[in-house]
Amino acid sequence: MTHEISSGMTRRALMGAFAATAITAAPTYSNAAGFLRGSGDIRRLRMYSGRTGERIDMIYWIEGDYIKDAVQEVNHFMRDWRTDDVKNMDLRTVDIMAAAHNLLEADEPYMLLSGYRSPKTNAMLRSRSRGVAKNSLHMKGQAADLRLSTRSVSQMARAAVACRGGGVGKYSGSNFVHMDCGVVRSWGG
């Protein structure tokens, strides 16, 4: 299964980010400048969902190639749990999530709060909260909202920002970090 890396993050930049994750990150993540350079042999994703009770712990990329069956499992895991709709997740977002997790040197899996959102789910959430974008990248399979109990929102956000691969939102009041593969930007407190 071939997945192209389009504008916003080049394959070379993504590869450099993974190389840096093999290096022990300083508390300021100063080593992350080369975040995806040289990436190593494997990429692994570990998450669980408090909503569905499902867990995922898998290698989804080996020696330069995405593993089709593993990517399909990631897509299913990150589905809209309210509607059961599945969308192909943008693998740039998955790579950012995995690389940030490596930078954090966390043993625990991410708790996935939101991956793909159907337009129906996004509209419902938007009606309940000002913080939900009308054209959310969640609806394109390009975003995830994540939590770790052993790391602060600030620590997670710094790791994701160090990846320089997309948007990073800090939601300290709700204890989660938004990561996406859109334009590089950051927000929140």
PDB file of C-alpha atoms in Angstrom:
ATOM      1  CA  MET A   1       0.000   0.000   0.000  1.00  0.00           C
ATOM      2  CA  THR A   2       1.589   3.231  -1.112  1.00  0.00           C
ATOM      3  CA  HIS A   3       0.783   6.453   0.676  1.00  0.00           C
ATOM      4  CA  GLU A   4       2.117   9.683  -0.689  1.00  0.00           C
ATOM      5  CA  ILE A   5       3.239  12.474   1.547  1.00  0.00           C
ATOM      6  CA  SER A   6       1.782  15.666   0.114  1.00  0.00           C
ATOM      7  CA  SER A   7       2.519  19.327   0.677  1.00  0.00           C
ATOM      8  CA  GLY A   8       2.997  20.459   4.243  1.00  0.00           C
ATOM      9  CA  MET A   9       5.369  17.672   5.167  1.00  0.00           C
ATOM     10  CA  THR A  10       7.773  15.953   2.846  1.00  0.00           C
ATOM     11  CA  ARG A  11       8.620  12.285   3.142  1.00  0.00           C
ATOM     12  CA  ARG A  12      12.212  13.331   3.845  1.00  0.00           C
ATOM     13  CA  ALA A  13      11.112  15.584   6.734  1.00  0.00           C
ATOM     14  CA  LEU A  14       8.908  12.828   8.131  1.00  0.00           C
ATOM     15  CA  MET A  15      11.745  10.316   7.946  1.00  0.00           C
ATOM     16  CA  GLY A  16      14.089  12.711   9.728  1.00  0.00           C
ATOM     17  CA  ALA A  17      11.665  13.073  12.614  1.00  0.00           C
ATOM     18  CA  PHE A  18      11.710   9.381  13.339  1.00  0.00           C
ATOM     19  CA  ALA A  19      15.494   9.326  13.481  1.00  0.00           C
ATOM     20  CA  ALA A  20      15.469  11.813  16.305  1.00  0.00           C
ATOM     21  CA  THR A  21      13.017   9.664  18.229  1.00  0.00           C
ATOM     22  CA  ALA A  22      15.692   7.012  18.526  1.00  0.00           C
ATOM     23  CA  ILE A  23      17.805   9.548  20.396  1.00  0.00           C
ATOM     24  CA  THR A  24      17.017  10.225  24.033  1.00  0.00           C
ATOM     25  CA  ALA A  25      15.094  13.476  23.984  1.00  0.00           C
ATOM     26  CA  ALA A  26      16.111  16.250  26.341  1.00  0.00           C
ATOM     27  CA  PRO A  27      13.314  17.709  28.467  1.00  0.00           C
ATOM     28  CA  THR A  28      13.111  20.627  26.028  1.00  0.00           C
ATOM     29  CA  TYR A  29      13.054  18.226  23.071  1.00  0.00           C
ATOM     30  CA  SER A  30      15.987  20.080  21.559  1.00  0.00           C
ATOM     31  CA  ASN A  31      17.016  16.863  19.808  1.00  0.00           C
ATOM     32  CA  ALA A  32      13.783  16.881  17.834  1.00  0.00           C
ATOM     33  CA  ALA A  33      15.014  19.304  15.172  1.00  0.00           C
ATOM     34  CA  GLY A  34      15.822  16.334  12.964  1.00  0.00           C
ATOM     35  CA  PHE A  35      12.600  14.622  14.046  1.00  0.00           C
ATOM     36  CA  LEU A  36      11.985  12.377  11.091  1.00  0.00           C
ATOM     37  CA  ARG A  37      15.542  11.973   9.760  1.00  0.00           C
ATOM     38  CA  GLY A  38      16.598   8.358   9.227  1.00  0.00           C
ATOM     39  CA  SER A  39      13.602   6.896  10.975  1.00  0.00           C
ATOM     40  CA  GLY A  40      14.874   3.464  11.945  1.00  0.00           C
ATOM     41  CA  ASP A  41      13.352   0.182  10.915  1.00  0.00           C
ATOM     42  CA  ILE A  42       9.874   0.231  12.459  1.00  0.00           C
ATOM     43  CA  ARG A  43       7.034   2.516  13.496  1.00  0.00           C
ATOM     44  CA  ARG A  44       4.689   1.427  16.237  1.00  0.00           C
ATOM     45  CA  LEU A  45       1.374   2.758  17.491  1.00  0.00           C
ATOM     46  CA  ARG A  46      -0.079   1.996  20.915  1.00  0.00           C
ATOM     47  CA  MET A  47      -3.520   3.295  21.925  1.00  0.00           C
ATOM     48  CA  TYR A  48      -6.681   2.405  23.751  1.00  0.00           C
ATOM     49  CA  SER A  49     -10.206   3.746  23.623  1.00  0.00           C
ATOM     50  CA  GLY A  50     -12.142   4.366  26.808  1.00  0.00           C
ATOM     51  CA  ARG A  51     -15.316   4.544  24.692  1.00  0.00           C
ATOM     52  CA  THR A  52     -15.071   1.139  23.001  1.00  0.00           C
ATOM     53  CA  GLY A  53     -12.660  -0.665  25.346  1.00  0.00           C
ATOM     54  CA  GLU A  54     -10.487  -1.549  22.349  1.00  0.00           C
ATOM     55  CA  ARG A  55      -6.695  -1.546  22.405  1.00  0.00           C
ATOM     56  CA  ILE A  56      -4.185  -1.419  19.607  1.00  0.00           C
ATOM     57  CA  ASP A  57      -0.455  -2.116  19.816  1.00  0.00           C
ATOM     58  CA  MET A  58       1.049  -2.670  16.445  1.00  0.00           C
ATOM     59  CA  ILE A  59       3.895  -2.075  14.119  1.00  0.00           C
ATOM     60  CA  TYR A  60       2.392  -0.368  11.073  1.00  0.00           C
ATOM     61  CA  TRP A  61       5.566   0.486   9.123  1.00  0.00           C
ATOM     62  CA  ILE A  62       8.686  -1.596   8.518  1.00  0.00           C
ATOM     63  CA  GLU A  63      11.807  -0.571   6.634  1.00  0.00           C
ATOM     64  CA  GLY A  64      10.174   2.105   4.507  1.00  0.00           C
ATOM     65  CA  ASP A  65       6.812   0.475   3.848  1.00  0.00           C
ATOM     66  CA  TYR A  66       3.412   0.773   5.479  1.00  0.00           C
ATOM     67  CA  ILE A  67       1.834  -2.573   6.336  1.00  0.00           C
ATOM     68  CA  LYS A  68      -1.566  -2.689   4.609  1.00  0.00           C
ATOM     69  CA  ASP A  69      -3.349  -4.861   7.207  1.00  0.00           C
ATOM     70  CA  ALA A  70      -1.941  -2.835  10.106  1.00  0.00           C
ATOM     71  CA  VAL A  71      -3.016   0.443   8.485  1.00  0.00           C
ATOM     72  CA  GLN A  72      -6.521  -0.971   8.021  1.00  0.00           C
ATOM     73  CA  GLU A  73      -6.620  -1.871  11.728  1.00  0.00           C
ATOM     74  CA  VAL A  74      -5.507   1.652  12.648  1.00  0.00           C
ATOM     75  CA  ASN A  75      -8.277   3.056  10.429  1.00  0.00           C
ATOM     76  CA  HIS A  76     -10.868   0.845  12.120  1.00  0.00           C
ATOM     77  CA  PHE A  77      -9.587   1.674  15.604  1.00  0.00           C
ATOM     78  CA  MET A  78      -9.680   5.426  14.913  1.00  0.00           C
ATOM     79  CA  ARG A  79     -13.230   5.280  13.469  1.00  0.00           C
ATOM     80  CA  ASP A  80     -16.093   7.481  14.610  1.00  0.00           C
ATOM     81  CA  TRP A  81     -17.282   5.339  17.502  1.00  0.00           C
ATOM     82  CA  ARG A  82     -20.644   7.130  17.584  1.00  0.00           C
ATOM     83  CA  THR A  83     -21.597   6.156  14.011  1.00  0.00           C
ATOM     84  CA  ASP A  84     -19.123   3.299  13.410  1.00  0.00           C
ATOM     85  CA  ASP A  85     -17.990   5.076  10.209  1.00  0.00           C
ATOM     86  CA  VAL A  86     -14.423   4.272   9.152  1.00  0.00           C
ATOM     87  CA  LYS A  87     -12.199   6.592   7.123  1.00  0.00           C
ATOM     88  CA  ASN A  88      -8.656   6.082   5.893  1.00  0.00           C
ATOM     89  CA  MET A  89      -6.570   8.085   8.313  1.00  0.00           C
ATOM     90  CA  ASP A  90      -3.895  10.311   6.848  1.00  0.00           C
ATOM     91  CA  LEU A  91      -0.714   8.437   7.677  1.00  0.00           C
ATOM     92  CA  ARG A  92       1.146  11.691   8.249  1.00  0.00           C
ATOM     93  CA  THR A  93      -0.994  12.165  11.366  1.00  0.00           C
ATOM     94  CA  VAL A  94      -0.340   8.588  12.490  1.00  0.00           C
ATOM     95  CA  ASP A  95       3.396   9.154  11.970  1.00  0.00           C
ATOM     96  CA  ILE A  96       3.303  12.369  14.022  1.00  0.00           C
ATOM     97  CA  MET A  97       1.463  10.579  16.821  1.00  0.00           C
ATOM     98  CA  ALA A  98       3.973   7.716  16.843  1.00  0.00           C
ATOM     99  CA  ALA A  99       7.000  10.013  16.701  1.00  0.00           C
ATOM    100  CA  ALA A 100       5.695  12.274  19.498  1.00  0.00           C
ATOM    101  CA  HIS A 101       5.058   9.180  21.626  1.00  0.00           C
ATOM    102  CA  ASN A 102       8.654   8.061  21.012  1.00  0.00           C
ATOM    103  CA  LEU A 103       9.971  11.504  21.987  1.00  0.00           C
ATOM    104  CA  LEU A 104       8.035  11.294  25.249  1.00  0.00           C
ATOM    105  CA  GLU A 105       9.569   7.900  26.022  1.00  0.00           C
ATOM    106  CA  ALA A 106       6.196   6.899  27.438  1.00  0.00           C
ATOM    107  CA  ASP A 107       5.462   3.273  28.274  1.00  0.00           C
ATOM    108  CA  GLU A 108       1.705   3.757  28.413  1.00  0.00           C
ATOM    109  CA  PRO A 109      -0.432   3.785  25.282  1.00  0.00           C
ATOM    110  CA  TYR A 110      -2.249   6.923  24.192  1.00  0.00           C
ATOM    111  CA  MET A 111      -5.885   7.212  25.157  1.00  0.00           C
ATOM    112  CA  LEU A 112      -7.688   8.100  21.922  1.00  0.00           C
ATOM    113  CA  LEU A 113     -10.453  10.594  22.580  1.00  0.00           C
ATOM    114  CA  SER A 114     -11.247  11.375  18.949  1.00  0.00           C
ATOM    115  CA  GLY A 115      -9.866  10.264  15.613  1.00  0.00           C
ATOM    116  CA  TYR A 116     -12.104  10.325  12.566  1.00  0.00           C
ATOM    117  CA  ARG A 117     -15.380  12.210  13.012  1.00  0.00           C
ATOM    118  CA  SER A 118     -18.273  11.899  10.600  1.00  0.00           C
ATOM    119  CA  PRO A 119     -19.866  15.180   9.528  1.00  0.00           C
ATOM    120  CA  LYS A 120     -22.914  14.229  11.639  1.00  0.00           C
ATOM    121  CA  THR A 121     -20.788  13.732  14.774  1.00  0.00           C
ATOM    122  CA  ASN A 122     -18.804  16.897  14.124  1.00  0.00           C
ATOM    123  CA  ALA A 123     -22.033  18.938  13.759  1.00  0.00           C
ATOM    124  CA  MET A 124     -23.383  17.483  17.014  1.00  0.00           C
ATOM    125  CA  LEU A 125     -20.162  18.272  18.897  1.00  0.00           C
ATOM    126  CA  ARG A 126     -20.034  21.732  17.338  1.00  0.00           C
ATOM    127  CA  SER A 127     -23.547  22.465  18.619  1.00  0.00           C
ATOM    128  CA  ARG A 128     -22.313  21.681  22.145  1.00  0.00           C
ATOM    129  CA  SER A 129     -18.913  23.406  22.105  1.00  0.00           C
ATOM    130  CA  ARG A 130     -17.350  26.521  20.605  1.00  0.00           C
ATOM    131  CA  GLY A 131     -14.034  24.641  20.374  1.00  0.00           C
ATOM    132  CA  VAL A 132     -15.125  22.347  17.525  1.00  0.00           C
ATOM    133  CA  ALA A 133     -14.204  23.632  14.058  1.00  0.00           C
ATOM    134  CA  LYS A 134     -16.868  23.611  11.344  1.00  0.00           C
ATOM    135  CA  ASN A 135     -14.384  22.128   8.853  1.00  0.00           C
ATOM    136  CA  SER A 136     -12.467  20.051  11.376  1.00  0.00           C
ATOM    137  CA  LEU A 137      -9.536  17.993  10.112  1.00  0.00           C
ATOM    138  CA  HIS A 138     -11.061  15.121  12.110  1.00  0.00           C
ATOM    139  CA  MET A 139     -13.652  14.838   9.289  1.00  0.00           C
ATOM    140  CA  LYS A 140     -10.827  14.273   6.789  1.00  0.00           C
ATOM    141  CA  GLY A 141      -9.090  11.638   8.915  1.00  0.00           C
ATOM    142  CA  GLN A 142      -6.216  14.049   9.507  1.00  0.00           C
ATOM    143  CA  ALA A 143      -6.453  14.656  13.274  1.00  0.00           C
ATOM    144  CA  ALA A 144      -6.487  12.934  16.639  1.00  0.00           C
ATOM    145  CA  ASP A 145      -7.171  14.050  20.199  1.00  0.00           C
ATOM    146  CA  LEU A 146      -4.966  12.158  22.647  1.00  0.00           C
ATOM    147  CA  ARG A 147      -4.204  11.874  26.347  1.00  0.00           C
ATOM    148  CA  LEU A 148      -1.490  10.262  28.473  1.00  0.00           C
ATOM    149  CA  SER A 149      -1.906   9.959  32.233  1.00  0.00           C
ATOM    150  CA  THR A 150       1.867   9.927  32.806  1.00  0.00           C
ATOM    151  CA  ARG A 151       2.603  13.074  30.786  1.00  0.00           C
ATOM    152  CA  SER A 152       1.204  16.576  31.043  1.00  0.00           C
ATOM    153  CA  VAL A 153      -0.610  18.320  28.229  1.00  0.00           C
ATOM    154  CA  SER A 154       2.383  20.672  27.969  1.00  0.00           C
ATOM    155  CA  GLN A 155       4.854  17.778  27.655  1.00  0.00           C
ATOM    156  CA  MET A 156       2.747  16.092  24.971  1.00  0.00           C
ATOM    157  CA  ALA A 157       2.303  19.346  23.066  1.00  0.00           C
ATOM    158  CA  ARG A 158       6.040  20.102  23.146  1.00  0.00           C
ATOM    159  CA  ALA A 159       6.787  16.657  21.708  1.00  0.00           C
ATOM    160  CA  ALA A 160       4.201  17.079  18.957  1.00  0.00           C
ATOM    161  CA  VAL A 161       5.388  20.615  18.127  1.00  0.00           C
ATOM    162  CA  ALA A 162       8.961  19.279  17.899  1.00  0.00           C
ATOM    163  CA  CYS A 163       7.779  17.032  15.057  1.00  0.00           C
ATOM    164  CA  ARG A 164       7.032  20.124  12.950  1.00  0.00           C
ATOM    165  CA  GLY A 165       4.491  18.142  10.986  1.00  0.00           C
ATOM    166  CA  GLY A 166       1.175  19.914  11.558  1.00  0.00           C
ATOM    167  CA  GLY A 167      -1.144  21.495  14.066  1.00  0.00           C
ATOM    168  CA  VAL A 168      -0.886  21.014  17.809  1.00  0.00           C
ATOM    169  CA  GLY A 169      -3.602  22.165  20.164  1.00  0.00           C
ATOM    170  CA  LYS A 170      -3.242  22.192  23.956  1.00  0.00           C
ATOM    171  CA  TYR A 171      -6.481  21.671  25.860  1.00  0.00           C
ATOM    172  CA  SER A 172      -5.260  21.752  29.452  1.00  0.00           C
ATOM    173  CA  GLY A 173      -8.743  22.166  30.927  1.00  0.00           C
ATOM    174  CA  SER A 174      -9.892  18.968  29.224  1.00  0.00           C
ATOM    175  CA  ASN A 175      -6.505  17.234  29.566  1.00  0.00           C
ATOM    176  CA  PHE A 176      -5.782  16.352  25.950  1.00  0.00           C
ATOM    177  CA  VAL A 177      -3.642  17.334  22.971  1.00  0.00           C
ATOM    178  CA  HIS A 178      -4.865  17.657  19.403  1.00  0.00           C
ATOM    179  CA  MET A 179      -2.403  16.530  16.703  1.00  0.00           C
ATOM    180  CA  ASP A 180      -2.995  16.910  12.980  1.00  0.00           C
ATOM    181  CA  CYS A 181      -1.098  16.926   9.693  1.00  0.00           C
ATOM    182  CA  GLY A 182      -2.443  20.272   8.517  1.00  0.00           C
ATOM    183  CA  VAL A 183      -0.549  23.542   8.417  1.00  0.00           C
ATOM    184  CA  VAL A 184       2.150  23.781  11.102  1.00  0.00           C
ATOM    185  CA  ARG A 185       0.652  25.859  13.927  1.00  0.00           C
ATOM    186  CA  SER A 186      -0.087  25.650  17.631  1.00  0.00           C
ATOM    187  CA  TRP A 187      -2.727  27.012  19.968  1.00  0.00           C
ATOM    188  CA  GLY A 188      -4.253  26.626  23.411  1.00  0.00           C
ATOM    189  CA  GLY A 189      -3.088  26.763  26.952  1.00  0.00           C
TER     190      GLY A 189
END
